[in-house]
Amino acid sequence: MALHILRYSTLSVSLGLASMLPAQASPPSQDPPQVPVAYSIEEFQEAIRSGGPGKDGIPSIDRPRFVSASQATLSEGDKVIGVYHRGQARAYPQRILVWHEIVNDEVGGDSLSITYCPLTGTALGFKRGETEFGVSGKLVNSNLIMYDRATDSEWPQILGVAIDGPMVDQGLEEFRVFWTTWGAWQERHPETEVLTEDTGYVRNYRRDPYGSYDPPSGYYAPDSRRLFPVMQRDDRFPPKTVVFGVRSPEGALAITQQALRDEGVVDLTLGERRYTVIHDPGLDTGWAFYNPEHVDIQPAELDFTAEGVSGPGIASLEAVNGFEAMWFAWAAFYPDTYLHEKQEQP
Amino acid sequence: MKAMARVLVRMLSRPGTLLAISGIMVLYTLLYLWLTGDIAGGGRGGWSTAFPAWERALQMRGPFQFEPVGLISFGALVWTFSPLNTLLAAIIGLLVGVNIVAGWWLRMRPRQCGLGSASSGWVALLPALLAGGACCAPLILIWVGLPIAGIVAGVAPLLMPVALLILTAGLWFSLHRLTREGA
């Protein structure tokens, strides 16, 4: 009898203690997702491949440290992933992120994950809530599959929708990050902080194992071949051609980087909705907007500041997330993508 | 078994063979570490060392791949040093070296054809090198430009055990034949 009482007492205390342990909340999500999903979850699951390293074999940076811009040891042409959130600017050098792929950070009081996949040339930001994201070691369409440490659900970075785990079919909340150069970012945000090499891990941060972006070579050269299989091939452009992609529940659209640079403002219709993508010559990227009133935007009248793009008509537009990607990866995730390329002069 | 051990000891006690085995071991170790990316470019001249992460020595980052604990910079080269990666490379390098020397001894014997044993060291090099190449930075595949990293990554966990198995079996057969023939 005494033994039974002891057992039940121990069990009660254990359960009581367990309930006091902090349970990580799942990441903020959208159900249904606000982005297109071109394949069934089963098709995505069948297309998952091992990338080589195991789970967390590519370690995320969970305690990032920063220095001021004046203390940074970067060259003007070095690629960085820039974040400007609630008045706070931060730059994450590509040569550090190529070894870690995910930074679990807090910017402007919000818990954010800055993610980068070197194999698809994509940088995206996700709200992470109280949890963190890690690198699963798996790939789909050559793209990083992240996992969240609260539910262990698996999220391909470009898709932003869980394809496995308890949160399957739900979408993550995104925020804008900028794929640009250190020179351009520093000019736009002189007060920016910069991620340091003090990551808690030992890596050769002076070397990119895949090649170089300044100028593009190795794996990043436009004509170079992809390494992993994809669900859909599209050979309209060389695989690593950079496109600026925008997604909405109606579908996906891509504009070649060259067309965006040349045209300045590109108006497109997706389903029945009008979208306007504006080229930012300073950061050499795009700003995407939903344009319900079909407002005509003139590039010459626009200003680009730390807060974003401003000028006549901009106030009536609704910002939409967009990001650069290698063409092969964009076409693999979105085989029905609308494509805007440079129009040949007659 | 004792006779085989005696052959091995005799092999290692000869300065010429010991030098050959040591040379092959060092070359293989350096090649393996270079293929896995532990040794790479990016150095800025001079010589420096820092070992800030000894606590990660046993932490795995992939199949038979461990976290580096320190950075050794020498001239244009940078070595992200992991004691276990280095030890693993040295063990395989030692096995490759002993295999090749044992094969050479067999080949030098007038009474038998040592081709099978002599080549086992070279055959064993293939999975050993593949094990080195199938890391998180598939340099060889980038150079060659073949979209087969998915296949290599899939079999990566098997490469190292297969390499060790082939090398050990090759060595056993070579020593066994040397023992039988009274080397």
Coordinates of C-alpha atoms in Angstrom, one line a residue:
Chain A
M1 CA 0.0 0.0 0.0
A2 CA 2.8 2.4 1.0
L3 CA 4.5 1.5 -2.3
H4 CA 1.3 2.5 -4.3
I5 CA 1.1 5.8 -2.5
L6 CA 4.7 6.5 -3.2
R7 CA 4.2 5.6 -6.9
Y8 CA 1.2 7.9 -7.2
S9 CA 2.9 10.7 -5.3
T10 CA 5.9 10.5 -7.6
L11 CA 3.7 10.4 -10.7
S12 CA 1.7 13.4 -9.5
V13 CA 4.8 15.4 -8.8
S14 CA 6.3 14.5 -12.2
L15 CA 3.2 15.5 -14.1
G16 CA 3.0 18.7 -12.1
L17 CA 6.6 19.5 -12.9
A18 CA 6.1 18.7 -16.6
S19 CA 3.2 21.1 -16.8
M20 CA 5.4 23.8 -15.4
L21 CA 8.0 23.4 -18.1
P22 CA 7.7 26.1 -20.8
A23 CA 6.1 24.6 -23.9
Q24 CA 7.2 26.2 -27.1
A25 CA 4.3 27.7 -29.1
S26 CA 4.1 26.8 -32.8
P27 CA 5.1 29.5 -35.3
P28 CA 2.4 32.0 -36.4
S29 CA 0.7 30.5 -39.4
Q30 CA -2.0 31.2 -42.0
D31 CA -4.7 28.6 -42.6
P32 CA -5.2 28.4 -45.5
P33 CA -1.9 29.7 -46.8
Q34 CA -1.8 33.0 -48.8
V35 CA 0.5 31.5 -51.4
P36 CA -0.1 29.1 -54.2
V37 CA 0.7 25.4 -53.7
A38 CA 1.1 23.8 -57.1
Y39 CA 1.4 20.2 -56.1
S40 CA -0.3 17.9 -53.6
I41 CA 1.4 17.4 -50.2
E42 CA 2.0 13.8 -51.1
E43 CA 3.8 14.9 -54.3
F44 CA 6.0 17.2 -52.3
Q45 CA 6.7 14.5 -49.8
E46 CA 7.8 12.1 -52.5
A47 CA 10.1 14.7 -53.9
I48 CA 12.0 15.2 -50.7
R49 CA 15.8 14.4 -50.9
S50 CA 18.6 14.2 -48.4
G51 CA 20.9 17.2 -48.8
G52 CA 23.8 15.3 -47.2
P53 CA 24.2 16.8 -43.7
G54 CA 21.8 15.6 -41.0
K55 CA 19.2 17.5 -39.0
D56 CA 21.0 20.7 -37.7
G57 CA 24.2 19.5 -39.5
I58 CA 24.0 23.0 -41.0
P59 CA 23.5 24.8 -37.7
S60 CA 21.2 27.8 -37.5
I61 CA 22.5 30.9 -35.6
D62 CA 20.4 31.2 -32.5
R63 CA 22.4 33.8 -30.6
P64 CA 23.4 36.3 -33.3
R65 CA 25.8 39.0 -32.4
F66 CA 26.1 42.3 -34.3
V67 CA 28.5 45.2 -34.8
S68 CA 28.0 48.7 -36.2
A69 CA 28.5 49.3 -39.9
S70 CA 31.8 51.1 -39.3
Q71 CA 33.2 47.9 -37.6
A72 CA 32.1 45.6 -40.4
T73 CA 34.8 44.0 -42.5
L74 CA 32.8 43.7 -45.8
S75 CA 33.5 44.9 -49.3
E76 CA 31.1 47.0 -51.2
G77 CA 30.2 44.2 -53.6
D78 CA 29.7 41.5 -50.9
K79 CA 26.2 40.1 -51.0
V80 CA 24.1 40.7 -47.8
I81 CA 20.6 40.0 -46.8
G82 CA 19.1 43.1 -45.4
V83 CA 16.2 43.5 -42.9
Y84 CA 14.5 46.8 -42.0
H85 CA 11.9 46.1 -39.4
R86 CA 10.2 48.6 -37.0
G87 CA 12.9 51.2 -37.6
Q88 CA 15.8 48.8 -37.0
A89 CA 18.2 47.8 -39.9
R90 CA 20.4 44.7 -39.9
A91 CA 22.6 43.1 -42.5
Y92 CA 23.4 39.4 -42.7
P93 CA 26.4 38.7 -44.9
Q94 CA 25.8 36.0 -47.4
R95 CA 29.2 34.5 -46.7
I96 CA 28.1 33.8 -43.1
L97 CA 24.6 32.6 -44.0
V98 CA 25.9 30.2 -46.6
W99 CA 27.2 28.1 -43.7
H100 CA 24.1 28.5 -41.4
E101 CA 21.1 29.2 -43.7
I102 CA 18.9 30.4 -40.8
V103 CA 19.3 33.2 -38.2
N104 CA 16.8 33.1 -35.3
D105 CA 16.8 36.8 -34.4
E106 CA 14.8 39.5 -32.7
V107 CA 14.5 42.7 -34.7
G108 CA 12.5 45.7 -33.6
G109 CA 11.0 43.7 -30.7
D110 CA 9.7 40.9 -33.0
S111 CA 11.0 37.3 -33.1
L112 CA 12.0 36.7 -36.7
S113 CA 13.9 34.1 -38.7
I114 CA 16.1 35.2 -41.6
T115 CA 16.6 32.3 -44.0
Y116 CA 18.8 31.8 -47.0
C117 CA 19.1 28.8 -49.3
P118 CA 22.4 28.9 -51.4
L119 CA 21.2 26.2 -53.8
T120 CA 18.2 28.3 -55.0
G121 CA 19.6 31.8 -54.3
T122 CA 16.6 32.7 -52.1
A123 CA 16.4 34.8 -49.0
L124 CA 13.1 35.0 -47.1
G125 CA 12.0 36.2 -43.7
F126 CA 9.5 34.4 -41.5
K127 CA 7.8 35.3 -38.2
R128 CA 8.8 32.6 -35.7
G129 CA 6.8 33.5 -32.6
E130 CA 8.3 31.8 -29.5
T131 CA 9.9 29.0 -31.4
E132 CA 13.0 28.8 -33.7
F133 CA 13.6 27.3 -37.1
G134 CA 16.4 24.8 -37.9
V135 CA 17.8 23.2 -41.0
S136 CA 16.3 19.7 -41.5
G137 CA 19.1 18.6 -43.9
K138 CA 16.4 17.7 -46.5
L139 CA 15.7 19.4 -49.8
V140 CA 12.8 19.7 -52.2
N141 CA 13.4 21.2 -55.6
S142 CA 16.9 21.8 -54.3
N143 CA 15.4 24.2 -51.8
L144 CA 16.1 24.2 -48.0
I145 CA 13.5 22.4 -45.9
M146 CA 13.3 24.1 -42.5
Y147 CA 11.7 22.6 -39.4
D148 CA 10.3 24.4 -36.5
R149 CA 11.5 23.4 -33.1
A150 CA 8.0 23.5 -31.5
T151 CA 6.1 21.0 -33.7
D152 CA 8.9 19.6 -35.9
S153 CA 6.8 20.4 -38.9
E154 CA 8.8 20.7 -42.2
W155 CA 8.6 23.8 -44.3
P156 CA 10.3 24.3 -47.7
Q157 CA 11.6 27.8 -47.6
I158 CA 10.3 29.0 -51.0
L159 CA 6.9 27.4 -50.5
G160 CA 6.5 28.7 -46.9
V161 CA 3.9 26.0 -46.3
A162 CA 4.4 22.9 -44.2
I163 CA 4.6 19.6 -46.1
D164 CA 5.0 17.3 -43.1
G165 CA 4.2 17.3 -39.4
P166 CA 1.4 18.6 -37.3
M167 CA 1.2 21.9 -39.2
V168 CA 0.9 20.4 -42.6
D169 CA -0.9 22.6 -45.2
Q170 CA -0.5 25.7 -43.1
G171 CA 1.5 28.7 -44.3
L172 CA 4.0 30.8 -42.5
E173 CA 3.8 34.6 -42.0
E174 CA 6.5 36.3 -44.1
F175 CA 8.2 39.6 -43.9
R176 CA 10.4 41.3 -46.5
V177 CA 14.1 40.8 -46.6
F178 CA 16.4 42.3 -49.2
W179 CA 19.0 40.5 -51.4
T180 CA 21.5 43.2 -52.1
T181 CA 25.1 44.3 -51.8
W182 CA 26.8 45.7 -48.7
G183 CA 27.6 49.0 -50.5
A184 CA 23.9 49.5 -51.5
W185 CA 22.5 48.5 -48.1
Q186 CA 25.0 50.7 -46.1
E187 CA 24.1 53.7 -48.3
R188 CA 20.3 53.1 -47.7
H189 CA 20.7 52.3 -44.0
P190 CA 24.0 54.0 -42.7
E191 CA 22.9 53.1 -39.1
T192 CA 22.6 49.3 -39.9
E193 CA 24.1 46.7 -37.7
V194 CA 25.9 43.7 -39.2
L195 CA 26.0 40.1 -38.2
T196 CA 29.4 39.0 -36.9
E197 CA 31.4 35.8 -37.4
D198 CA 31.0 35.2 -33.7
T199 CA 28.3 32.6 -34.3
G200 CA 29.3 30.0 -31.8
Y201 CA 30.6 27.7 -34.6
V202 CA 33.9 27.4 -36.4
R203 CA 33.5 27.9 -40.1
N204 CA 35.7 29.2 -42.9
Y205 CA 33.7 32.4 -43.5
R206 CA 36.2 33.7 -46.0
R207 CA 35.2 31.0 -48.5
D208 CA 31.9 30.1 -50.1
P209 CA 31.9 26.4 -50.9
Y210 CA 29.6 26.9 -53.9
G211 CA 31.4 29.7 -55.8
S212 CA 31.3 33.5 -55.8
Y213 CA 28.7 36.2 -56.4
D214 CA 31.2 39.0 -57.2
P215 CA 31.3 38.1 -60.1
P216 CA 29.0 35.1 -60.3
S217 CA 31.0 31.9 -60.7
G218 CA 30.9 28.3 -59.7
Y219 CA 27.4 27.1 -58.8
Y220 CA 26.1 30.7 -59.0
A221 CA 27.1 31.2 -62.7
P222 CA 23.9 31.5 -64.7
D223 CA 24.7 28.6 -67.0
S224 CA 25.9 26.2 -64.3
R225 CA 23.8 23.2 -63.6
R226 CA 21.7 22.5 -60.6
L227 CA 22.8 19.7 -58.3
F228 CA 19.6 18.1 -57.1
P229 CA 16.5 16.9 -59.0
V230 CA 13.4 19.1 -59.4
M231 CA 9.7 18.3 -59.8
Q232 CA 9.5 20.3 -63.0
R233 CA 12.1 21.4 -65.4
D234 CA 11.8 24.6 -67.4
D235 CA 14.6 25.4 -69.8
R236 CA 13.3 28.8 -71.1
F237 CA 16.3 30.4 -69.3
P238 CA 19.7 29.2 -68.0
P239 CA 19.0 27.5 -64.6
K240 CA 20.6 30.2 -62.4
T241 CA 19.1 33.2 -64.1
V242 CA 17.8 35.5 -61.4
V243 CA 14.1 36.3 -61.4
F244 CA 12.0 38.5 -59.0
G245 CA 9.1 36.4 -57.9
V246 CA 5.7 37.4 -56.4
R247 CA 3.1 35.0 -55.1
S248 CA -0.6 35.5 -54.3
P249 CA -3.4 33.0 -53.7
E250 CA -4.2 33.3 -57.4
G251 CA -0.8 32.2 -58.5
A252 CA 2.8 33.2 -59.0
L253 CA 4.5 35.6 -61.3
A254 CA 8.2 36.1 -62.2
I255 CA 10.0 39.0 -63.8
T256 CA 13.5 38.6 -65.0
Q257 CA 16.0 40.8 -63.2
Q258 CA 17.0 42.3 -66.5
A259 CA 13.4 43.2 -67.5
L260 CA 12.8 44.8 -64.1
R261 CA 16.0 46.9 -64.3
D262 CA 15.2 48.0 -67.9
E263 CA 11.5 48.8 -67.5
G264 CA 11.5 50.3 -64.0
V265 CA 7.8 49.6 -63.4
V266 CA 6.1 46.5 -64.5
D267 CA 2.3 46.1 -64.4
L268 CA 0.9 42.6 -64.4
T269 CA -2.4 40.9 -64.0
L270 CA -2.7 37.7 -62.1
G271 CA -6.2 36.2 -62.1
E272 CA -8.3 39.3 -61.9
R273 CA -5.9 41.2 -59.7
R274 CA -3.5 43.8 -60.9
Y275 CA 0.0 43.9 -59.5
T276 CA 2.7 46.5 -59.9
V277 CA 6.4 45.8 -59.4
I278 CA 8.8 48.7 -59.0
H279 CA 12.5 48.5 -59.5
D280 CA 14.6 50.0 -56.7
P281 CA 17.8 51.2 -58.5
G282 CA 19.6 51.7 -55.2
L283 CA 19.2 48.2 -53.8
D284 CA 18.7 46.6 -57.3
T285 CA 15.6 44.8 -56.2
G286 CA 11.9 45.0 -56.7
W287 CA 9.0 46.3 -54.6
A288 CA 5.8 44.4 -55.3
F289 CA 2.3 45.8 -54.7
Y290 CA -1.3 44.8 -55.2
N291 CA -2.7 47.7 -57.3
P292 CA -6.6 47.4 -57.0
E293 CA -7.3 50.8 -58.5
H294 CA -4.9 50.3 -61.5
V295 CA -3.0 53.4 -60.5
D296 CA -0.3 54.4 -63.1
I297 CA 3.1 54.7 -61.4
Q298 CA 5.8 56.8 -63.0
P299 CA 9.3 55.7 -62.1
A300 CA 10.8 59.2 -62.5
E301 CA 8.5 60.5 -59.7
L302 CA 9.5 57.9 -57.1
D303 CA 11.8 58.2 -54.1
F304 CA 13.5 55.3 -52.4
T305 CA 14.3 55.8 -48.7
A306 CA 14.9 53.7 -45.6
E307 CA 11.1 53.4 -45.2
G308 CA 10.6 52.1 -48.7
V309 CA 9.3 53.5 -51.9
S310 CA 7.2 56.7 -51.9
G311 CA 5.7 59.0 -54.6
P312 CA 2.4 59.7 -56.3
G313 CA 0.0 56.8 -56.2
I314 CA 2.0 54.6 -53.8
A315 CA -0.3 55.2 -50.9
S316 CA -3.1 53.5 -52.7
L317 CA -1.1 50.3 -53.2
E318 CA -0.9 47.3 -50.9
A319 CA 2.6 45.9 -50.3
V320 CA 3.1 42.2 -51.3
N321 CA 6.2 40.1 -50.5
G322 CA 8.6 39.4 -53.3
F323 CA 12.1 37.9 -53.5
E324 CA 14.8 37.0 -55.9
A325 CA 15.3 33.3 -56.9
M326 CA 17.1 31.2 -59.4
W327 CA 14.9 30.5 -62.3
F328 CA 15.1 26.7 -62.1
A329 CA 13.8 26.7 -58.5
W330 CA 11.0 29.2 -59.1
A331 CA 9.8 27.2 -62.2
A332 CA 10.0 24.0 -60.2
F333 CA 7.8 25.3 -57.4
Y334 CA 5.5 27.2 -59.7
P335 CA 5.3 25.5 -63.0
D336 CA 2.3 27.6 -64.1
T337 CA 4.0 30.9 -63.2
Y338 CA 3.3 34.0 -65.2
L339 CA 6.6 35.1 -66.7
H340 CA 7.5 38.6 -67.7
E341 CA 10.7 38.9 -69.6
K342 CA 12.4 41.7 -71.5
Q343 CA 10.5 42.6 -74.6
E344 CA 12.5 42.6 -77.8
Q345 CA 12.5 45.9 -79.6
P346 CA 10.8 45.6 -83.1
Chain B
M1 CA 46.2 -14.5 -36.7
K2 CA 49.5 -14.3 -34.8
A3 CA 51.4 -14.9 -38.0
M4 CA 49.5 -12.1 -39.7
A5 CA 50.3 -9.8 -36.9
R6 CA 54.0 -10.7 -37.2
V7 CA 53.9 -9.9 -40.9
L8 CA 52.2 -6.5 -40.1
V9 CA 54.8 -5.7 -37.5
R10 CA 57.6 -6.7 -39.8
M11 CA 56.1 -4.4 -42.5
L12 CA 55.9 -1.5 -40.1
S13 CA 59.4 -2.0 -38.7
R14 CA 61.1 -1.6 -42.0
P15 CA 62.1 2.1 -42.5
G16 CA 61.2 2.0 -46.2
T17 CA 57.7 0.6 -45.9
L18 CA 57.0 2.7 -42.8
L19 CA 57.9 5.8 -44.7
A20 CA 55.7 4.7 -47.7
I21 CA 52.8 4.0 -45.4
S22 CA 53.2 7.2 -43.5
G23 CA 53.5 9.2 -46.7
I24 CA 50.3 7.6 -48.2
M25 CA 48.5 8.2 -44.9
V26 CA 49.4 11.9 -44.7
L27 CA 48.6 12.4 -48.4
Y28 CA 45.3 10.7 -48.0
T29 CA 44.4 12.6 -44.8
L30 CA 45.1 15.9 -46.5
L31 CA 43.1 14.9 -49.6
Y32 CA 40.2 13.8 -47.6
L33 CA 40.2 16.9 -45.5
W34 CA 40.4 19.0 -48.6
L35 CA 37.5 17.1 -50.3
T36 CA 35.3 17.5 -47.2
G37 CA 36.1 21.2 -47.1
D38 CA 37.9 21.1 -43.7
I39 CA 41.0 22.4 -45.5
A40 CA 40.3 25.1 -48.1
G41 CA 41.3 28.4 -49.4
G42 CA 40.4 31.8 -47.9
G43 CA 43.6 32.4 -45.9
R44 CA 45.1 35.9 -45.9
G45 CA 48.7 35.0 -45.5
G46 CA 50.7 34.4 -42.3
W47 CA 49.9 31.9 -39.6
S48 CA 47.3 32.0 -36.9
T49 CA 45.4 29.5 -34.7
A50 CA 42.2 29.8 -32.6
F51 CA 40.4 27.0 -30.8
P52 CA 37.1 28.5 -29.5
A53 CA 34.8 25.5 -29.7
W54 CA 36.3 22.4 -28.0
E55 CA 32.9 21.6 -26.6
R56 CA 31.7 20.8 -30.1
A57 CA 34.4 18.1 -30.7
L58 CA 31.8 15.2 -30.5
Q59 CA 29.0 17.0 -32.2
M60 CA 28.0 15.5 -35.6
R61 CA 27.1 17.6 -38.6
G62 CA 26.5 14.8 -41.0
P63 CA 27.3 11.1 -41.5
F64 CA 30.9 10.6 -40.2
Q65 CA 31.3 14.4 -40.2
F66 CA 32.0 16.3 -36.9
E67 CA 32.0 19.9 -35.9
P68 CA 35.3 21.8 -36.1
V69 CA 36.7 23.0 -32.8
G70 CA 39.3 25.5 -34.1
L71 CA 40.6 27.4 -37.1
I72 CA 44.2 27.1 -38.3
S73 CA 45.2 29.6 -40.9
F74 CA 48.4 29.0 -42.8
G75 CA 49.3 31.1 -45.9
A76 CA 46.4 30.9 -48.4
L77 CA 44.9 27.9 -46.6
V78 CA 42.4 27.6 -43.8
W79 CA 41.9 24.4 -41.8
T80 CA 38.7 24.2 -39.8
F81 CA 40.1 21.6 -37.4
S82 CA 38.0 18.7 -36.1
P83 CA 40.0 16.1 -34.1
L84 CA 37.6 13.3 -35.0
N85 CA 37.4 14.1 -38.8
T86 CA 41.2 14.2 -38.8
L87 CA 41.4 10.9 -36.8
L88 CA 38.9 9.3 -39.2
A89 CA 40.9 10.5 -42.2
A90 CA 44.2 9.3 -40.7
I91 CA 42.7 5.8 -39.9
I92 CA 41.5 5.4 -43.5
G93 CA 44.8 6.8 -44.8
L94 CA 46.7 4.3 -42.7
L95 CA 44.5 1.4 -44.0
V96 CA 45.0 2.6 -47.6
G97 CA 48.8 2.8 -47.0
V98 CA 49.1 -0.6 -45.5
N99 CA 46.9 -2.1 -48.2
I100 CA 49.0 -0.6 -50.9
V101 CA 52.3 -1.8 -49.3
A102 CA 50.9 -5.2 -48.6
G103 CA 49.8 -5.4 -52.2
W104 CA 53.2 -4.3 -53.4
W105 CA 54.9 -7.0 -51.3
L106 CA 52.6 -9.7 -52.8
R107 CA 53.4 -8.4 -56.3
M108 CA 57.1 -8.7 -55.6
R109 CA 56.8 -12.3 -54.6
P110 CA 57.8 -14.5 -57.6
R111 CA 55.5 -17.4 -57.0
Q112 CA 52.0 -15.9 -57.1
C113 CA 49.9 -13.4 -58.9
G114 CA 49.3 -10.5 -56.5
L115 CA 47.2 -8.5 -58.8
G116 CA 44.0 -9.0 -56.9
S117 CA 45.5 -8.0 -53.6
A118 CA 47.6 -5.2 -55.0
S119 CA 44.6 -3.6 -56.6
S120 CA 42.5 -3.9 -53.5
G121 CA 44.2 -0.9 -52.0
W122 CA 43.4 1.1 -55.2
V123 CA 39.9 -0.3 -55.4
A124 CA 39.3 0.6 -51.8
L125 CA 40.4 4.2 -52.5
L126 CA 37.2 4.7 -54.5
P127 CA 34.6 4.4 -51.7
A128 CA 37.1 6.1 -49.3
L129 CA 37.4 9.1 -51.7
L130 CA 33.7 9.2 -52.3
A131 CA 33.1 9.2 -48.6
G132 CA 35.3 12.3 -48.5
G133 CA 33.5 13.9 -51.4
A134 CA 30.0 13.3 -50.1
C135 CA 30.0 16.1 -47.6
C136 CA 27.9 19.2 -47.3
A137 CA 29.9 21.1 -49.9
P138 CA 29.9 18.7 -52.9
L139 CA 32.8 20.4 -54.6
I140 CA 33.5 17.7 -57.0
L141 CA 29.9 17.7 -58.3
I142 CA 30.0 21.5 -58.7
W143 CA 33.2 21.2 -60.7
V144 CA 31.9 18.4 -62.8
G145 CA 28.5 20.1 -63.0
L146 CA 26.5 16.9 -62.7
P147 CA 23.1 17.0 -61.1
I148 CA 23.7 13.7 -59.2
A149 CA 24.3 15.2 -55.7
G150 CA 20.9 13.8 -54.7
I151 CA 22.1 10.3 -55.4
V152 CA 25.5 10.7 -53.7
A153 CA 23.9 12.4 -50.7
G154 CA 21.5 9.5 -50.4
V155 CA 24.2 6.9 -50.1
A156 CA 26.6 9.1 -48.1
P157 CA 25.9 7.3 -44.8
L158 CA 27.0 4.0 -46.4
L159 CA 30.2 5.2 -48.0
M160 CA 32.4 5.3 -44.9
P161 CA 31.5 1.9 -43.6
V162 CA 31.9 0.4 -47.1
A163 CA 35.3 2.0 -47.4
L164 CA 36.4 0.7 -44.0
L165 CA 35.0 -2.8 -44.8
I166 CA 36.8 -3.0 -48.2
L167 CA 40.1 -1.7 -46.8
T168 CA 40.0 -4.1 -43.8
A169 CA 39.0 -7.1 -46.0
G170 CA 41.7 -6.2 -48.5
L171 CA 44.3 -6.0 -45.8
W172 CA 43.2 -9.3 -44.2
F173 CA 43.4 -11.1 -47.6
S174 CA 46.9 -9.6 -48.4
L175 CA 48.3 -10.5 -44.9
H176 CA 46.8 -13.9 -45.1
R177 CA 48.5 -14.7 -48.4
L178 CA 51.8 -13.2 -47.3
T179 CA 51.6 -15.4 -44.2
R180 CA 50.8 -18.5 -46.2
E181 CA 53.7 -17.8 -48.5
G182 CA 56.1 -17.2 -45.6
A183 CA 56.8 -13.5 -46.1

